[in-house]
Amino acid sequence: MSSLATGPVLAERMDRVRAAMAAEGVDVVLLSVGPDLPYLTGYHAMPLERLTMLVLPRDGAATMVIPRLEAPRVTEHPDVFTLLPWDETDDPVSLVATLMGSARVAAIGDHTWARFLVDLLHEVPSTAFWRATEVVGPIRMCKDAAEIEALRKAGAAADRVAAALQRGEVPLVGRTEAQVSADLSQRLLDEGHEKVNFAIVAAGENAASPHHHPGGRVIRAGDLVLCDFGGTMDGYCSDITRCVSLGAPAMEVAEAYAVLQEAQAAAVAASVVGAACEEVDAAARDVISAAGFGPLFIHRTGHGIGMEEHEDPYIVQGNRQPLEAGHAFSIEPGIYQPGRWGLRLEDIVVASVTGPDPMNRADHALAVLDV
Ligand code: ZN
Ligand code: ZN
Ligand code: ZN
């Protein structure tokens, strides 16, 4: 992620946050653990009992209050923020309170530990606290060019793992779901991910549970196997789902998959700038409902993705937010026949002024492997 977060990029992001603070009437933004801090500083704070907090005033220089022993891990950008290391006997919360000055409205990172906020409330009783998501969220949602390239790279790496799965290069028959999950995880790392976030492998009846935890179920000839995996590469997340059939699929499965593939393609095509998130959801849902599978599509169509695996915007009924250029999200409809089988097809897509820009290009057809 450090390769992406150059000084000028960070400075530009901070300018945009300051403009949003002015528009919203926020005097200071306070960021601790969570993705907002690395987005603005390039530094990922560990979730420690010692406080790390960026104090970003609307008018004035930004300061990162940081435990002295953690300070060497920070790549400094003195033109963007300065470091204020604190020693073991200092009170970091009062340092933050001093830097806040007479701020009336503070926006604090959603992931900040409650203990620090509770202490701050005592230090600055007349300050109103909002969630930083209200200020930083809309900015983080619109990915810049470097972020989109990072998502594309992560997506291409996940695609290579998916393609190996679809070509039959990942042994399935006779292995447990957990073994295949470990195999897919290793392949994500081999393809350049620094971290695996999940690798769902669900065979046969287990695939009817969308977030099945891969276990001791042995995969057999004739199974339909759903694989949904992703990780983090250069600080940005991948997430892909593909299904493989070990032998010719049952007629009802093949028919449902054809509907699913059409629904997924319809939602990708609907992912244009200006479309409401709920319209994208409806594009998939309408196809599935028209085919009679509506009650079997039991979750939203997608979630935003970026530094976090799940973030705004959510592609769900009731979300009227219009898509903007740079919004990145999954399109992952599914059809689940309880106790019998489940199907899901997932790509990451970025909305752009030239239309939907898919980050995943692995074959969308149901891979049928000889067994
Ligand atoms: Zn999920
Ligand atoms: Zn997924
Ligand atoms: Zn997903």
mmCIF file of C-alpha atoms in Angstrom, residues 121-294:
data_model
loop_
_atom_site.group_PDB
_atom_site.id
_atom_site.type_symbol
_atom_site.label_atom_id
_atom_site.label_comp_id
_atom_site.label_asym_id
_atom_site.label_seq_id
_atom_site.Cartn_x
_atom_site.Cartn_y
_atom_site.Cartn_z
ATOM 1 C CA LEU A 121 -15.725 12.888 26.118
ATOM 2 C CA HIS A 122 -14.491 13.720 29.620
ATOM 3 C CA GLU A 123 -11.633 15.882 28.329
ATOM 4 C CA VAL A 124 -13.704 17.939 25.868
ATOM 5 C CA PRO A 125 -17.274 17.900 27.249
ATOM 6 C CA SER A 126 -18.542 20.697 25.014
ATOM 7 C CA THR A 127 -17.449 19.087 21.731
ATOM 8 C CA ALA A 128 -20.079 17.270 19.657
ATOM 9 C CA PHE A 129 -18.889 13.960 18.171
ATOM 10 C CA TRP A 130 -19.947 12.683 14.764
ATOM 11 C CA ARG A 131 -18.832 9.620 12.826
ATOM 12 C CA ALA A 132 -15.888 10.258 10.489
ATOM 13 C CA THR A 133 -17.610 8.091 7.875
ATOM 14 C CA GLU A 134 -19.921 11.033 7.233
ATOM 15 C CA VAL A 135 -16.924 13.103 6.127
ATOM 16 C CA VAL A 136 -14.361 10.598 4.818
ATOM 17 C CA GLY A 137 -16.789 7.915 3.579
ATOM 18 C CA PRO A 138 -18.022 9.603 0.393
ATOM 19 C CA ILE A 139 -14.421 10.481 -0.521
ATOM 20 C CA ARG A 140 -13.102 6.968 0.103
ATOM 21 C CA MET A 141 -16.002 5.561 -1.897
ATOM 22 C CA CYS A 142 -14.821 7.284 -5.104
ATOM 23 C CA LYS A 143 -11.622 5.401 -5.911
ATOM 24 C CA ASP A 144 -8.858 7.364 -7.626
ATOM 25 C CA ALA A 145 -6.868 6.004 -10.579
ATOM 26 C CA ALA A 146 -4.185 4.379 -8.403
ATOM 27 C CA GLU A 147 -6.810 2.638 -6.272
ATOM 28 C CA ILE A 148 -8.654 1.325 -9.331
ATOM 29 C CA GLU A 149 -5.397 -0.079 -10.690
ATOM 30 C CA ALA A 150 -4.791 -1.790 -7.338
ATOM 31 C CA LEU A 151 -8.287 -3.319 -7.456
ATOM 32 C CA ARG A 152 -7.643 -4.422 -11.050
ATOM 33 C CA LYS A 153 -4.354 -6.082 -10.075
ATOM 34 C CA ALA A 154 -5.955 -7.875 -7.126
ATOM 35 C CA GLY A 155 -8.859 -8.932 -9.365
ATOM 36 C CA ALA A 156 -6.527 -10.287 -12.046
ATOM 37 C CA ALA A 157 -4.640 -12.304 -9.423
ATOM 38 C CA ALA A 158 -7.896 -13.772 -8.091
ATOM 39 C CA ASP A 159 -8.927 -14.500 -11.695
ATOM 40 C CA ARG A 160 -5.806 -16.613 -12.196
ATOM 41 C CA VAL A 161 -6.729 -18.713 -9.170
ATOM 42 C CA ALA A 162 -10.307 -19.017 -10.452
ATOM 43 C CA ALA A 163 -9.072 -20.059 -13.891
ATOM 44 C CA ALA A 164 -6.929 -22.806 -12.355
ATOM 45 C CA LEU A 165 -10.005 -24.003 -10.478
ATOM 46 C CA GLN A 166 -12.085 -23.969 -13.667
ATOM 47 C CA ARG A 167 -9.390 -25.863 -15.618
ATOM 48 C CA GLY A 168 -9.417 -28.621 -13.020
ATOM 49 C CA GLU A 169 -5.910 -27.822 -11.752
ATOM 50 C CA VAL A 170 -7.061 -27.573 -8.136
ATOM 51 C CA PRO A 171 -7.663 -31.154 -6.947
ATOM 52 C CA LEU A 172 -11.192 -31.488 -5.583
ATOM 53 C CA VAL A 173 -12.509 -35.051 -5.507
ATOM 54 C CA GLY A 174 -11.483 -36.899 -2.353
ATOM 55 C CA ARG A 175 -10.349 -33.758 -0.514
ATOM 56 C CA THR A 176 -12.241 -31.982 2.227
ATOM 57 C CA GLU A 177 -13.636 -28.483 1.765
ATOM 58 C CA ALA A 178 -11.083 -27.275 4.333
ATOM 59 C CA GLN A 179 -8.192 -28.738 2.320
ATOM 60 C CA VAL A 180 -9.396 -27.066 -0.869
ATOM 61 C CA SER A 181 -9.873 -23.807 1.060
ATOM 62 C CA ALA A 182 -6.242 -23.965 2.219
ATOM 63 C CA ASP A 183 -5.131 -24.712 -1.358
ATOM 64 C CA LEU A 184 -7.029 -21.711 -2.793
ATOM 65 C CA SER A 185 -5.629 -19.516 -0.006
ATOM 66 C CA GLN A 186 -2.058 -20.539 -0.835
ATOM 67 C CA ARG A 187 -2.679 -19.842 -4.514
ATOM 68 C CA LEU A 188 -3.904 -16.316 -3.693
ATOM 69 C CA LEU A 189 -0.657 -15.705 -1.799
ATOM 70 C CA ASP A 190 1.377 -17.226 -4.656
ATOM 71 C CA GLU A 191 -0.361 -14.802 -7.033
ATOM 72 C CA GLY A 192 0.794 -11.800 -5.002
ATOM 73 C CA HIS A 193 -1.788 -11.219 -2.281
ATOM 74 C CA GLU A 194 -0.235 -10.253 1.044
ATOM 75 C CA LYS A 195 -3.216 -11.571 2.981
ATOM 76 C CA VAL A 196 -6.119 -13.995 2.457
ATOM 77 C CA ASN A 197 -9.389 -12.674 3.848
ATOM 78 C CA PHE A 198 -11.533 -15.777 3.272
ATOM 79 C CA ALA A 199 -11.814 -18.842 1.046
ATOM 80 C CA ILE A 200 -15.283 -20.348 1.189
ATOM 81 C CA VAL A 201 -15.513 -23.842 -0.312
ATOM 82 C CA ALA A 202 -18.985 -25.332 -0.133
ATOM 83 C CA ALA A 203 -19.778 -28.706 -1.677
ATOM 84 C CA GLY A 204 -23.177 -30.055 -2.618
ATOM 85 C CA GLU A 205 -25.833 -29.316 -0.014
ATOM 86 C CA ASN A 206 -23.418 -27.071 1.926
ATOM 87 C CA ALA A 207 -23.492 -24.498 -0.885
ATOM 88 C CA ALA A 208 -27.084 -23.707 0.040
ATOM 89 C CA SER A 209 -25.645 -21.716 2.965
ATOM 90 C CA PRO A 210 -24.065 -18.587 1.422
ATOM 91 C CA HIS A 211 -21.360 -18.114 4.086
ATOM 92 C CA HIS A 212 -20.706 -21.799 4.751
ATOM 93 C CA HIS A 213 -17.549 -22.415 6.792
ATOM 94 C CA PRO A 214 -15.425 -24.989 4.924
ATOM 95 C CA GLY A 215 -15.123 -28.141 6.991
ATOM 96 C CA GLY A 216 -14.602 -31.884 6.878
ATOM 97 C CA ARG A 217 -17.108 -32.649 4.126
ATOM 98 C CA VAL A 218 -15.292 -34.741 1.514
ATOM 99 C CA ILE A 219 -15.894 -33.603 -2.056
ATOM 100 C CA ARG A 220 -17.273 -36.341 -4.321
ATOM 101 C CA ALA A 221 -17.882 -36.904 -8.015
ATOM 102 C CA GLY A 222 -21.241 -35.412 -8.924
ATOM 103 C CA ASP A 223 -20.899 -32.499 -6.469
ATOM 104 C CA LEU A 224 -21.477 -28.902 -7.385
ATOM 105 C CA VAL A 225 -18.734 -26.919 -5.570
ATOM 106 C CA LEU A 226 -19.043 -23.196 -4.833
ATOM 107 C CA CYS A 227 -15.784 -21.314 -4.195
ATOM 108 C CA ASP A 228 -15.788 -17.684 -2.978
ATOM 109 C CA PHE A 229 -12.385 -16.291 -2.116
ATOM 110 C CA GLY A 230 -10.488 -13.053 -1.767
ATOM 111 C CA GLY A 231 -7.633 -11.306 -0.100
ATOM 112 C CA THR A 232 -5.680 -8.084 0.065
ATOM 113 C CA MET A 233 -3.026 -7.089 -2.466
ATOM 114 C CA ASP A 234 -1.176 -3.761 -2.179
ATOM 115 C CA GLY A 235 -3.768 -2.754 0.407
ATOM 116 C CA TYR A 236 -6.818 -3.395 -1.803
ATOM 117 C CA CYS A 237 -9.196 -6.343 -1.759
ATOM 118 C CA SER A 238 -10.189 -9.017 -4.243
ATOM 119 C CA ASP A 239 -13.391 -11.070 -4.037
ATOM 120 C CA ILE A 240 -14.617 -13.595 -6.602
ATOM 121 C CA THR A 241 -17.078 -16.502 -6.698
ATOM 122 C CA ARG A 242 -17.110 -19.301 -9.250
ATOM 123 C CA CYS A 243 -18.838 -22.689 -9.239
ATOM 124 C CA VAL A 244 -17.601 -25.961 -10.708
ATOM 125 C CA SER A 245 -19.610 -29.105 -11.392
ATOM 126 C CA LEU A 246 -17.818 -32.427 -10.951
ATOM 127 C CA GLY A 247 -19.462 -34.196 -13.846
ATOM 128 C CA ALA A 248 -22.527 -33.049 -15.765
ATOM 129 C CA PRO A 249 -24.832 -30.980 -13.550
ATOM 130 C CA ALA A 250 -28.426 -32.006 -12.892
ATOM 131 C CA MET A 251 -30.893 -30.379 -15.272
ATOM 132 C CA GLU A 252 -32.410 -28.135 -12.575
ATOM 133 C CA VAL A 253 -28.936 -26.916 -11.561
ATOM 134 C CA ALA A 254 -27.945 -26.179 -15.160
ATOM 135 C CA GLU A 255 -31.183 -24.268 -15.691
ATOM 136 C CA ALA A 256 -30.763 -22.262 -12.498
ATOM 137 C CA TYR A 257 -27.169 -21.459 -13.416
ATOM 138 C CA ALA A 258 -28.238 -20.090 -16.797
ATOM 139 C CA VAL A 259 -30.679 -17.772 -15.004
ATOM 140 C CA LEU A 260 -27.990 -16.739 -12.510
ATOM 141 C CA GLN A 261 -25.489 -15.937 -15.240
ATOM 142 C CA GLU A 262 -28.053 -13.814 -17.059
ATOM 143 C CA ALA A 263 -28.953 -12.021 -13.809
ATOM 144 C CA GLN A 264 -25.328 -11.317 -12.949
ATOM 145 C CA ALA A 265 -24.631 -9.949 -16.436
ATOM 146 C CA ALA A 266 -27.750 -7.764 -16.232
ATOM 147 C CA ALA A 267 -26.625 -6.221 -12.948
ATOM 148 C CA VAL A 268 -23.113 -5.597 -14.277
ATOM 149 C CA ALA A 269 -24.619 -3.901 -17.334
ATOM 150 C CA ALA A 270 -26.853 -1.804 -15.045
ATOM 151 C CA SER A 271 -23.823 -0.557 -13.060
ATOM 152 C CA VAL A 272 -23.613 2.785 -14.809
ATOM 153 C CA VAL A 273 -22.877 6.177 -13.311
ATOM 154 C CA GLY A 274 -26.154 7.716 -12.142
ATOM 155 C CA ALA A 275 -28.001 4.449 -11.575
ATOM 156 C CA ALA A 276 -29.233 4.013 -8.008
ATOM 157 C CA CYS A 277 -27.683 1.133 -6.085
ATOM 158 C CA GLU A 278 -31.142 -0.385 -5.641
ATOM 159 C CA GLU A 279 -31.705 -0.310 -9.407
ATOM 160 C CA VAL A 280 -28.582 -2.440 -9.866
ATOM 161 C CA ASP A 281 -29.916 -4.855 -7.259
ATOM 162 C CA ALA A 282 -33.256 -4.952 -9.067
ATOM 163 C CA ALA A 283 -31.577 -5.700 -12.400
ATOM 164 C CA ALA A 284 -30.325 -9.022 -11.011
ATOM 165 C CA ARG A 285 -33.375 -9.738 -8.880
ATOM 166 C CA ASP A 286 -35.870 -9.192 -11.707
ATOM 167 C CA VAL A 287 -34.219 -11.852 -13.897
ATOM 168 C CA ILE A 288 -34.139 -14.361 -11.035
ATOM 169 C CA SER A 289 -37.722 -13.617 -9.984
ATOM 170 C CA ALA A 290 -39.026 -13.863 -13.528
ATOM 171 C CA ALA A 291 -37.592 -17.390 -13.704
ATOM 172 C CA GLY A 292 -39.395 -18.326 -10.490
ATOM 173 C CA PHE A 293 -36.300 -18.416 -8.249
ATOM 174 C CA GLY A 294 -36.998 -15.112 -6.461
#
